[in-house]
CSV table of C-alpha atoms in Angstrom, one decimal:
chain,number,residue,atom,x,y,z
A,1,MET,CA,0.0,0.0,0.0
A,2,GLU,CA,1.1,3.5,-0.8
A,3,ASN,CA,2.8,5.2,2.1
A,4,PHE,CA,0.8,7.7,4.0
A,5,THR,CA,3.0,10.6,4.8
A,6,LEU,CA,2.3,13.8,6.7
A,7,ASP,CA,2.3,15.6,3.4
A,8,THR,CA,-0.8,13.6,2.4
A,9,LEU,CA,-2.5,14.9,5.4
A,10,THR,CA,-2.0,18.6,4.5
A,11,ALA,CA,-3.9,18.0,1.2
A,12,LEU,CA,-7.0,16.8,3.0
A,13,PRO,CA,-9.9,19.4,3.3
A,14,LEU,CA,-10.0,19.6,7.1
A,15,PHE,CA,-6.2,19.7,7.6
A,16,GLN,CA,-5.4,22.5,5.1
A,17,GLY,CA,-3.1,25.1,6.7
A,18,ILE,CA,-2.1,22.9,9.6
A,19,GLY,CA,1.6,23.3,10.8
A,20,LYS,CA,4.4,20.7,10.7
A,21,SER,CA,4.6,20.4,14.5
A,22,GLU,CA,0.9,19.9,14.8
A,23,LEU,CA,1.1,17.1,12.2
A,24,THR,CA,3.7,15.3,14.2
A,25,GLN,CA,1.5,15.8,17.3
A,26,PHE,CA,-1.5,14.4,15.4
A,27,SER,CA,0.3,11.3,14.2
A,28,THR,CA,1.4,10.4,17.8
A,29,SER,CA,-1.6,11.5,19.9
A,30,VAL,CA,-4.8,11.2,17.8
A,31,PRO,CA,-6.2,7.7,17.1
A,32,HIS,CA,-6.3,7.0,13.3
A,33,ARG,CA,-5.7,4.3,10.8
A,34,ILE,CA,-5.2,4.0,7.0
A,35,VAL,CA,-7.7,1.8,5.2
A,36,GLN,CA,-7.7,0.5,1.7
A,37,TYR,CA,-11.1,-0.2,0.0
A,38,ALA,CA,-11.3,-2.3,-3.2
A,39,GLU,CA,-13.3,-1.2,-6.2
A,40,GLY,CA,-17.0,-1.9,-5.6
A,41,GLU,CA,-16.7,-1.9,-1.8
A,42,ASN,CA,-18.9,0.4,0.3
A,43,LEU,CA,-17.1,3.0,2.5
A,44,ALA,CA,-20.3,4.0,4.2
A,45,GLU,CA,-24.1,3.4,3.8
A,46,GLN,CA,-27.1,5.7,3.8
A,47,ASP,CA,-29.0,5.6,7.1
A,48,HIS,CA,-26.2,3.7,8.9
A,49,PRO,CA,-24.7,5.3,12.0
A,50,CYS,CA,-21.6,7.5,11.4
A,51,ARG,CA,-19.0,6.8,14.1
A,52,GLN,CA,-15.8,7.8,12.3
A,53,LEU,CA,-14.5,10.4,9.9
A,54,ILE,CA,-13.5,9.0,6.5
A,55,LEU,CA,-11.0,11.2,4.6
A,56,ALA,CA,-10.3,9.6,1.2
A,57,PHE,CA,-6.9,10.7,-0.1
A,58,ARG,CA,-6.6,8.5,-3.2
A,59,GLY,CA,-9.2,7.3,-5.7
A,60,THR,CA,-12.8,8.0,-7.0
A,61,ILE,CA,-15.9,7.5,-5.0
A,62,GLY,CA,-19.5,7.0,-6.2
A,63,MET,CA,-22.1,8.8,-3.9
A,64,ARG,CA,-25.6,7.5,-4.2
A,65,THR,CA,-28.8,8.8,-2.5
A,66,ARG,CA,-32.1,7.0,-2.3
A,67,SER,CA,-35.2,9.1,-1.9
A,68,ASP,CA,-37.4,8.5,1.2
A,69,ASN,CA,-40.1,6.7,-0.8
A,70,ASN,CA,-37.5,4.7,-2.8
A,71,ARG,CA,-39.0,6.0,-6.0
A,72,PHE,CA,-35.8,7.7,-7.2
A,73,ALA,CA,-32.1,7.7,-6.5
A,74,PHE,CA,-29.3,10.2,-7.5
A,75,TYR,CA,-25.7,9.4,-8.2
A,76,GLU,CA,-22.6,11.6,-8.4
A,77,ARG,CA,-18.9,11.0,-8.3
A,78,LEU,CA,-16.4,12.5,-5.8
A,79,GLN,CA,-12.7,12.9,-6.4
A,80,SER,CA,-10.2,12.5,-3.6
A,81,PRO,CA,-9.2,14.2,-1.5
A,82,VAL,CA,-12.6,14.4,0.1
A,83,ALA,CA,-14.1,14.2,3.6
A,84,LEU,CA,-17.2,12.0,3.8
A,85,GLN,CA,-20.0,14.0,5.6
A,86,PRO,CA,-18.1,15.3,8.6
A,87,GLU,CA,-21.5,16.7,9.8
A,88,ALA,CA,-22.9,13.2,10.0
A,89,LEU,CA,-20.7,12.5,13.0
A,90,TYR,CA,-22.6,15.1,15.1
A,91,GLY,CA,-26.1,16.5,15.6
A,92,ILE,CA,-29.4,14.7,16.6
A,93,THR,CA,-29.1,12.1,13.8
A,94,PRO,CA,-25.5,11.0,13.5
A,95,ARG,CA,-26.1,8.9,10.4
A,96,TYR,CA,-24.8,9.0,6.8
A,97,THR,CA,-27.4,10.3,4.4
A,98,HIS,CA,-25.6,8.9,1.3
A,99,THR,CA,-24.0,5.6,0.3
A,100,TYR,CA,-20.4,5.8,-0.7
A,101,THR,CA,-18.9,3.1,-3.0
A,102,ALA,CA,-15.3,2.8,-4.2
A,103,GLN,CA,-15.1,3.3,-8.0
A,104,THR,CA,-11.4,2.7,-8.0
A,105,ASP,CA,-9.1,1.4,-5.2
A,106,ILE,CA,-9.4,3.9,-2.4
A,107,ARG,CA,-7.1,4.8,0.3
A,108,ALA,CA,-8.5,6.7,3.3
A,109,LEU,CA,-7.5,8.0,6.6
A,110,ILE,CA,-10.0,7.0,9.2
A,111,ILE,CA,-10.4,8.9,12.5
A,112,PRO,CA,-12.9,7.6,15.1
A,113,LYS,CA,-15.3,10.2,16.5
A,114,ASP,CA,-13.3,10.5,19.8
A,115,GLY,CA,-10.3,11.4,17.7
A,116,VAL,CA,-12.2,14.0,15.8
A,117,THR,CA,-13.4,15.6,19.0
A,118,LEU,CA,-9.8,15.5,20.2
A,119,LEU,CA,-8.7,17.3,17.0
A,120,PHE,CA,-11.3,20.0,17.6
A,121,SER,CA,-9.9,20.7,21.1
A,122,ARG,CA,-6.2,20.6,20.2
A,123,PHE,CA,-5.9,22.0,16.7
A,124,GLU,CA,-7.2,25.4,16.0
A,125,VAL,CA,-6.8,25.1,12.2
A,126,PHE,CA,-8.8,21.8,12.1
A,127,ARG,CA,-11.5,23.4,14.3
A,128,LEU,CA,-11.9,26.5,12.1
A,129,ASN,CA,-11.7,24.4,8.9
A,130,MET,CA,-14.6,22.3,10.2
A,131,ILE,CA,-16.7,25.3,11.2
A,132,ASN,CA,-16.0,27.0,7.9
A,133,LEU,CA,-16.9,23.8,6.0
A,134,LEU,CA,-20.2,23.3,7.8
A,135,SER,CA,-21.1,27.0,7.5
A,136,THR,CA,-20.4,27.2,3.8
A,137,TYR,CA,-22.5,24.1,3.3
A,138,ILE,CA,-25.5,25.6,5.2
A,139,TYR,CA,-25.2,28.8,3.2
A,140,ARG,CA,-25.1,27.0,-0.2
A,141,GLN,CA,-27.9,24.6,0.7
A,142,GLY,CA,-30.2,27.2,2.1
A,143,ARG,CA,-29.9,29.7,-0.7
A,144,TRP,CA,-31.6,27.3,-3.1
A,145,LEU,CA,-35.0,27.9,-1.5
A,146,TRP,CA,-34.8,31.7,-2.3
A,147,HIS,CA,-33.9,31.3,-6.0
A,148,ASN,CA,-36.4,31.9,-8.7
A,149,LEU,CA,-37.5,28.4,-9.5
A,150,SER,CA,-39.9,29.3,-12.4
A,151,GLY,CA,-39.4,28.3,-16.0
A,152,ASN,CA,-40.4,25.7,-18.6
A,153,THR,CA,-40.3,21.9,-18.1
A,154,GLU,CA,-36.6,21.7,-19.0
A,155,LYS,CA,-35.8,24.3,-16.4
A,156,HIS,CA,-37.7,22.4,-13.7
A,157,ILE,CA,-35.8,19.2,-14.6
A,158,VAL,CA,-32.5,21.1,-14.4
A,159,ASN,CA,-33.5,22.7,-11.1
A,160,PHE,CA,-34.4,19.3,-9.7
A,161,ILE,CA,-31.0,17.8,-10.6
A,162,HIS,CA,-28.9,20.9,-9.7
A,163,SER,CA,-30.4,21.3,-6.2
A,164,ARG,CA,-29.6,17.6,-5.4
A,165,SER,CA,-25.9,17.9,-6.6
A,166,VAL,CA,-23.1,18.4,-4.2
A,167,TYR,CA,-20.8,19.6,-7.0
A,168,PRO,CA,-22.5,21.6,-9.9
A,169,ALA,CA,-20.3,19.9,-12.5
A,170,GLY,CA,-19.4,16.5,-13.9
A,171,GLU,CA,-21.4,13.3,-14.5
A,172,LYS,CA,-24.7,12.7,-12.6
A,173,ILE,CA,-27.2,9.9,-12.9
A,174,LEU,CA,-30.8,10.3,-11.9
A,175,GLU,CA,-32.6,6.9,-11.5
A,176,ILE,CA,-36.3,7.7,-11.9
A,177,SER,CA,-39.2,6.9,-14.2
A,178,MET,CA,-40.5,9.8,-16.3
A,179,GLU,CA,-43.8,9.5,-14.4
A,180,ASP,CA,-42.2,9.9,-11.0
A,181,LEU,CA,-40.0,12.8,-12.2
A,182,GLY,CA,-43.2,14.4,-13.4
A,183,LEU,CA,-44.8,13.9,-9.9
A,184,GLN,CA,-41.8,15.5,-8.2
A,185,ILE,CA,-41.6,18.6,-10.4
A,186,ASN,CA,-45.3,18.9,-10.9
A,187,GLU,CA,-45.5,18.3,-14.7
A,188,PRO,CA,-47.4,15.7,-16.7
A,189,ARG,CA,-45.4,12.7,-17.8
A,190,MET,CA,-45.8,13.7,-21.5
A,191,ASN,CA,-44.2,17.1,-20.9
A,192,VAL,CA,-41.3,15.4,-19.0
A,193,SER,CA,-40.8,12.9,-21.8
A,194,ARG,CA,-40.8,15.7,-24.5
A,195,ALA,CA,-38.4,17.9,-22.6
A,196,LEU,CA,-36.0,15.0,-21.9
A,197,ASN,CA,-36.0,14.0,-25.6
A,198,ARG,CA,-35.2,17.6,-26.5
A,199,LEU,CA,-32.3,17.6,-24.0
A,200,GLN,CA,-31.1,14.3,-25.5
A,201,LYS,CA,-31.1,15.8,-29.0
A,202,GLU,CA,-28.8,18.5,-27.7
A,203,ASN,CA,-26.5,15.8,-26.1
A,204,LEU,CA,-27.2,17.3,-22.7
A,205,VAL,CA,-28.7,14.1,-21.3
A,206,LEU,CA,-28.6,10.4,-22.3
A,207,LEU,CA,-31.8,8.5,-21.7
A,208,LYS,CA,-31.8,4.8,-20.6
A,209,ARG,CA,-34.6,2.7,-19.0
A,210,ARG,CA,-35.5,4.5,-15.8
A,211,LYS,CA,-32.2,6.4,-15.9
A,212,ILE,CA,-31.2,9.9,-16.9
A,213,ILE,CA,-27.5,10.3,-17.4
A,214,ILE,CA,-26.1,13.8,-17.4
A,215,PRO,CA,-22.6,13.6,-18.8
A,216,ALA,CA,-21.7,17.2,-17.7
A,217,LEU,CA,-24.0,19.0,-15.3
A,218,GLU,CA,-22.2,22.3,-15.9
A,219,LYS,CA,-23.3,22.2,-19.6
A,220,LEU,CA,-26.9,21.5,-18.7
A,221,ILE,CA,-26.9,24.4,-16.2
A,222,GLN,CA,-25.3,26.8,-18.7
A,223,ALA,CA,-28.1,25.9,-21.3
A,224,PHE,CA,-30.8,27.3,-18.9
B,1,MET,CA,-32.5,47.2,32.0
B,2,GLU,CA,-33.1,43.7,33.4
B,3,ASN,CA,-30.0,42.3,35.0
B,4,PHE,CA,-28.0,39.8,32.9
B,5,THR,CA,-26.8,37.1,35.2
B,6,LEU,CA,-24.8,34.0,34.5
B,7,ASP,CA,-28.0,32.0,34.9
B,8,THR,CA,-29.4,33.8,31.8
B,9,LEU,CA,-26.4,32.5,29.9
B,10,THR,CA,-27.0,28.8,30.7
B,11,ALA,CA,-30.5,29.1,29.0
B,12,LEU,CA,-28.9,30.2,25.7
B,13,PRO,CA,-28.7,27.5,23.0
B,14,LEU,CA,-24.9,27.5,22.6
B,15,PHE,CA,-24.2,27.7,26.4
B,16,GLN,CA,-26.4,24.8,27.5
B,17,GLY,CA,-24.5,22.4,29.8
B,18,ILE,CA,-21.7,24.9,30.5
B,19,GLY,CA,-20.3,24.7,34.1
B,20,LYS,CA,-20.3,27.4,36.8
B,21,SER,CA,-16.5,28.0,36.7
B,22,GLU,CA,-16.5,28.2,32.9
B,23,LEU,CA,-19.3,30.9,33.1
B,24,THR,CA,-17.2,33.0,35.5
B,25,GLN,CA,-14.2,32.5,33.1
B,26,PHE,CA,-16.4,33.6,30.2
B,27,SER,CA,-17.6,36.8,31.9
B,28,THR,CA,-14.0,37.9,32.7
B,29,SER,CA,-12.1,36.7,29.6
B,30,VAL,CA,-14.4,36.8,26.5
B,31,PRO,CA,-15.4,40.2,25.0
B,32,HIS,CA,-19.2,40.6,25.1
B,33,ARG,CA,-21.9,43.2,25.8
B,34,ILE,CA,-25.6,43.3,26.5
B,35,VAL,CA,-27.6,45.3,24.1
B,36,GLN,CA,-31.3,46.4,24.2
B,37,TYR,CA,-33.3,46.7,21.0
B,38,ALA,CA,-36.5,48.7,20.9
B,39,GLU,CA,-39.6,47.3,19.1
B,40,GLY,CA,-39.3,47.8,15.4
B,41,GLU,CA,-35.5,48.0,15.4
B,42,ASN,CA,-33.4,45.7,13.2
B,43,LEU,CA,-31.0,43.4,14.9
B,44,ALA,CA,-29.4,42.2,11.7
B,45,GLU,CA,-30.1,42.6,7.9
B,46,GLN,CA,-30.2,40.2,5.1
B,47,ASP,CA,-27.0,40.3,2.9
B,48,HIS,CA,-25.1,42.5,5.4
B,49,PRO,CA,-21.8,41.2,6.8
B,50,CYS,CA,-22.1,39.1,10.0
B,51,ARG,CA,-19.3,40.1,12.4
B,52,GLN,CA,-20.9,39.2,15.8
B,53,LEU,CA,-23.0,36.5,17.4
B,54,ILE,CA,-26.3,37.8,18.6
B,55,LEU,CA,-27.9,35.7,21.3
B,56,ALA,CA,-31.4,37.1,22.2
B,57,PHE,CA,-32.4,36.1,25.7
B,58,ARG,CA,-35.6,38.1,26.1
B,59,GLY,CA,-38.3,39.0,23.6
B,60,THR,CA,-39.8,38.1,20.2
B,61,ILE,CA,-38.0,38.5,16.9
B,62,GLY,CA,-39.5,38.7,13.4
B,63,MET,CA,-37.4,36.9,10.8
B,64,ARG,CA,-37.9,38.0,7.2
B,65,THR,CA,-36.3,36.6,4.0
B,66,ARG,CA,-36.5,38.2,0.5
B,67,SER,CA,-36.2,36.0,-2.5
B,68,ASP,CA,-33.3,36.6,-4.9
B,69,ASN,CA,-35.6,38.1,-7.5
B,70,ASN,CA,-37.5,40.2,-5.0
B,71,ARG,CA,-40.8,38.6,-6.1
B,72,PHE,CA,-41.6,37.0,-2.8
B,73,ALA,CA,-40.7,37.2,0.9
B,74,PHE,CA,-41.3,34.9,3.9
B,75,TYR,CA,-41.8,35.9,7.5
B,76,GLU,CA,-41.7,33.9,10.7
B,77,ARG,CA,-41.4,34.6,14.4
B,78,LEU,CA,-38.6,33.5,16.7
B,79,GLN,CA,-39.0,33.3,20.5
B,80,SER,CA,-36.0,33.9,22.8
B,81,PRO,CA,-33.7,32.4,23.8
B,82,VAL,CA,-32.4,32.1,20.2
B,83,ALA,CA,-29.0,32.4,18.4
B,84,LEU,CA,-29.1,34.4,15.2
B,85,GLN,CA,-27.4,32.4,12.5
B,86,PRO,CA,-24.2,31.4,14.2
B,87,GLU,CA,-23.2,29.8,10.8
B,88,ALA,CA,-23.3,33.3,9.2
B,89,LEU,CA,-20.1,34.2,11.1
B,90,TYR,CA,-18.0,31.7,9.2
B,91,GLY,CA,-17.7,30.1,5.8
B,92,ILE,CA,-17.0,31.7,2.4
B,93,THR,CA,-20.0,34.1,2.7
B,94,PRO,CA,-20.1,35.5,6.3
B,95,ARG,CA,-23.4,37.4,5.8
B,96,TYR,CA,-26.9,37.2,7.3
B,97,THR,CA,-29.4,35.5,4.9
B,98,HIS,CA,-32.4,36.9,6.9
B,99,THR,CA,-33.4,40.2,8.4
B,100,TYR,CA,-34.2,40.2,12.1
B,101,THR,CA,-36.5,42.8,13.6
B,102,ALA,CA,-37.5,43.3,17.2
B,103,GLN,CA,-41.2,42.6,17.7
B,104,THR,CA,-41.0,43.4,21.4
B,105,ASP,CA,-38.2,45.0,23.4
B,106,ILE,CA,-35.3,42.6,23.0
B,107,ARG,CA,-32.3,42.0,25.2
B,108,ALA,CA,-29.4,40.3,23.7
B,109,LEU,CA,-25.9,39.1,24.5
B,110,ILE,CA,-23.5,40.1,21.7
B,111,ILE,CA,-20.2,38.5,21.2
B,112,PRO,CA,-17.8,39.7,18.5
B,113,LYS,CA,-16.4,37.1,16.1
B,114,ASP,CA,-13.0,37.1,17.9
B,115,GLY,CA,-14.9,36.3,21.1
B,116,VAL,CA,-16.7,33.4,19.5
B,117,THR,CA,-13.5,32.0,18.1
B,118,LEU,CA,-12.1,32.3,21.7
B,119,LEU,CA,-15.1,30.4,23.1
B,120,PHE,CA,-14.4,27.6,20.6
B,121,SER,CA,-10.9,27.2,21.7
B,122,ARG,CA,-11.5,27.4,25.5
B,123,PHE,CA,-14.9,25.9,26.2
B,124,GLU,CA,-15.5,22.3,25.1
B,125,VAL,CA,-19.3,22.5,25.8
B,126,PHE,CA,-19.7,25.6,23.6
B,127,ARG,CA,-17.6,24.0,20.8
B,128,LEU,CA,-19.7,20.8,20.8
B,129,ASN,CA,-22.9,22.7,21.0
B,130,MET,CA,-21.9,24.7,18.0
B,131,ILE,CA,-20.9,21.7,15.9
B,132,ASN,CA,-24.1,19.8,16.9
B,133,LEU,CA,-26.3,22.8,16.1
B,134,LEU,CA,-24.7,23.2,12.6
B,135,SER,CA,-24.8,19.4,11.9
B,136,THR,CA,-28.4,19.1,12.9
B,137,TYR,CA,-29.3,22.1,10.7
B,138,ILE,CA,-27.5,20.5,7.7
B,139,TYR,CA,-29.3,17.2,8.3
B,140,ARG,CA,-32.8,18.8,8.5
B,141,GLN,CA,-32.2,21.1,5.5
B,142,GLY,CA,-30.8,18.4,3.3
B,143,ARG,CA,-33.4,15.8,3.9
B,144,TRP,CA,-36.1,17.9,2.3
B,145,LEU,CA,-34.7,17.2,-1.2
B,146,TRP,CA,-35.3,13.4,-0.8
B,147,HIS,CA,-38.9,13.7,0.4
B,148,ASN,CA,-41.7,12.7,-1.8
B,149,LEU,CA,-42.8,16.2,-3.1
B,150,SER,CA,-45.7,14.9,-5.3
B,151,GLY,CA,-49.4,15.8,-4.6
B,152,ASN,CA,-52.2,18.2,-5.5
B,153,THR,CA,-51.9,22.0,-5.6
B,154,GLU,CA,-52.6,22.4,-1.9
B,155,LYS,CA,-49.8,20.0,-1.1
B,156,HIS,CA,-47.4,21.9,-3.4
B,157,ILE,CA,-48.3,25.1,-1.6
B,158,VAL,CA,-47.8,23.5,1.8
B,159,ASN,CA,-44.4,22.0,0.7
B,160,PHE,CA,-43.3,25.4,-0.5
B,161,ILE,CA,-44.1,27.0,2.9
B,162,HIS,CA,-42.9,24.1,5.0
B,163,SER,CA,-39.4,23.9,3.3
B,164,ARG,CA,-38.8,27.6,3.9
B,165,SER,CA,-39.7,27.5,7.6
B,166,VAL,CA,-37.1,27.3,10.3
B,167,TYR,CA,-39.7,26.1,12.8
B,168,PRO,CA,-42.5,23.8,11.5
B,169,ALA,CA,-45.1,25.5,13.7
B,170,GLY,CA,-46.6,28.9,14.5
B,171,GLU,CA,-47.6,31.8,12.4
B,172,LYS,CA,-45.9,32.4,9.0
B,173,ILE,CA,-46.6,35.0,6.4
B,174,LEU,CA,-45.8,34.5,2.7
B,175,GLU,CA,-45.8,37.7,0.7
B,176,ILE,CA,-46.3,36.7,-2.9
B,177,SER,CA,-48.8,37.2,-5.7
B,178,MET,CA,-50.9,34.1,-6.7
B,179,GLU,CA,-49.3,34.3,-10.1
B,180,ASP,CA,-45.7,34.3,-8.7
B,181,LEU,CA,-46.6,31.4,-6.3
B,182,GLY,CA,-47.9,29.5,-9.3
B,183,LEU,CA,-44.6,30.1,-11.2
B,184,GLN,CA,-42.6,28.9,-8.2
B,185,ILE,CA,-44.6,25.6,-7.7
B,186,ASN,CA,-45.3,25.1,-11.4
B,187,GLU,CA,-49.1,25.5,-11.2
B,188,PRO,CA,-51.4,27.8,-13.2
B,189,ARG,CA,-52.5,30.9,-11.3
B,190,MET,CA,-56.1,29.7,-11.4
B,191,ASN,CA,-55.2,26.4,-9.6
B,192,VAL,CA,-53.3,28.3,-6.9
B,193,SER,CA,-56.2,30.7,-6.4
B,194,ARG,CA,-58.7,27.8,-6.1
B,195,ALA,CA,-56.5,25.9,-3.7
B,196,LEU,CA,-55.8,28.9,-1.5
B,197,ASN,CA,-59.5,29.7,-1.3
B,198,ARG,CA,-60.2,26.1,-0.2
B,199,LEU,CA,-57.6,26.4,2.5
B,200,GLN,CA,-59.1,29.7,3.6
B,201,LYS,CA,-62.5,28.1,4.0
B,202,GLU,CA,-60.9,25.5,6.3
B,203,ASN,CA,-59.3,28.4,8.3
B,204,LEU,CA,-55.9,27.1,7.5
B,205,VAL,CA,-54.8,30.3,5.7
B,206,LEU,CA,-56.0,33.9,5.6
B,207,LEU,CA,-55.7,35.7,2.3
B,208,LYS,CA,-54.8,39.4,2.0
B,209,ARG,CA,-53.6,41.4,-0.9
B,210,ARG,CA,-50.3,39.7,-2.0
B,211,LYS,CA,-50.1,38.0,1.4
B,212,ILE,CA,-50.9,34.5,2.6
B,213,ILE,CA,-51.1,34.4,6.4
B,214,ILE,CA,-50.7,30.9,7.9
B,215,PRO,CA,-52.0,31.2,11.5
B,216,ALA,CA,-50.6,27.8,12.6
B,217,LEU,CA,-48.2,26.0,10.2
B,218,GLU,CA,-48.5,22.8,12.3
B,219,LYS,CA,-52.3,22.6,11.4
B,220,LEU,CA,-51.6,23.2,7.7
B,221,ILE,CA,-49.0,20.4,7.7
B,222,GLN,CA,-51.2,18.0,9.5
B,223,ALA,CA,-54.0,18.5,7.0
B,224,PHE,CA,-51.8,17.2,4.1
């Protein structure tokens, strides 16, 4: 397995800006381990308790979310380095809200919750990185509700996908029937079907059975 | 002005569970002041920079949010004790996303950002309260996107209001024309008008010019 060095750590989202002496202190005083996941293996599962912070530093991860009624699911891809839902460790419901699957071999630094709590108390940079990360996430997530959501059927489809994406670029896959998509965005099935076919003609989406593949979300967003 | 005692502090959201000796330490080592706001005065304004944490411990606050396109606004009421957007102090956009107005005389503890950062580093209870508050908020906000949002016009109106409410109970006021509400929830104006009139007949909403008053959101939610 590739060596995990202190330099790897400084590239991780929550460790950015941390000093050399703090890194040494981390490696000797905070519980952690390096784990390798094989392609296809799950790193974490939706609705399962979250008891550790997973910081992937090598590889590509598929993130999949099932809807509450199991009628649709949404898939996007995360590139390392990435922290898997640090907010899921805390709060009234410390559970993952997405399922994470290794798309390639993954190497990750894993810190148990106790270790993360220790990091907060000892390392100011880690503490502020965490607070900034959560605050930015709340800001971005909350602003959506105050956007102008009006438009034609295509726009409603784009809004539906855009609002559920962590990153507003790259490949996304929405697993849903045209009828169910219509129910979610309040459009008749026929309008949804026509709009999706127009988007397919422009190569903005690719339609499969119960699947809408968006090769590049940034292009779909730019078009509306 | 009413005396601010250390007991007042322990009732505030972010100070819950804090010890007596830590409270004394807080009062002598962390910059803070007590401010009184008269009825009608703004405590903070949407889009303005957030440089201090406002913790209201007495009185009622009106919270108002304008949409990006200025075509609608949403109003709800907050009861003390309440922390005004602690997440707005941090992140890439440290600005208030709501306007807060005193509905009664308000007394608040105000801690400048430096003081809050100091609190994080010195008081474990405050630190964990903050992380738990932000994490819970992310969880609640994010789950909405995975709910089943299908239903009739009434249901779409209720969804629109429910998703924009911080507290799912009490009075809310939505300032919007029926046409604009129709555009946001993808329904013709006529359907919106009919649905709202049906809800008014059941005393679930009260219609005024460009205003929808919801006397008790919990009743409106229960009905759908």
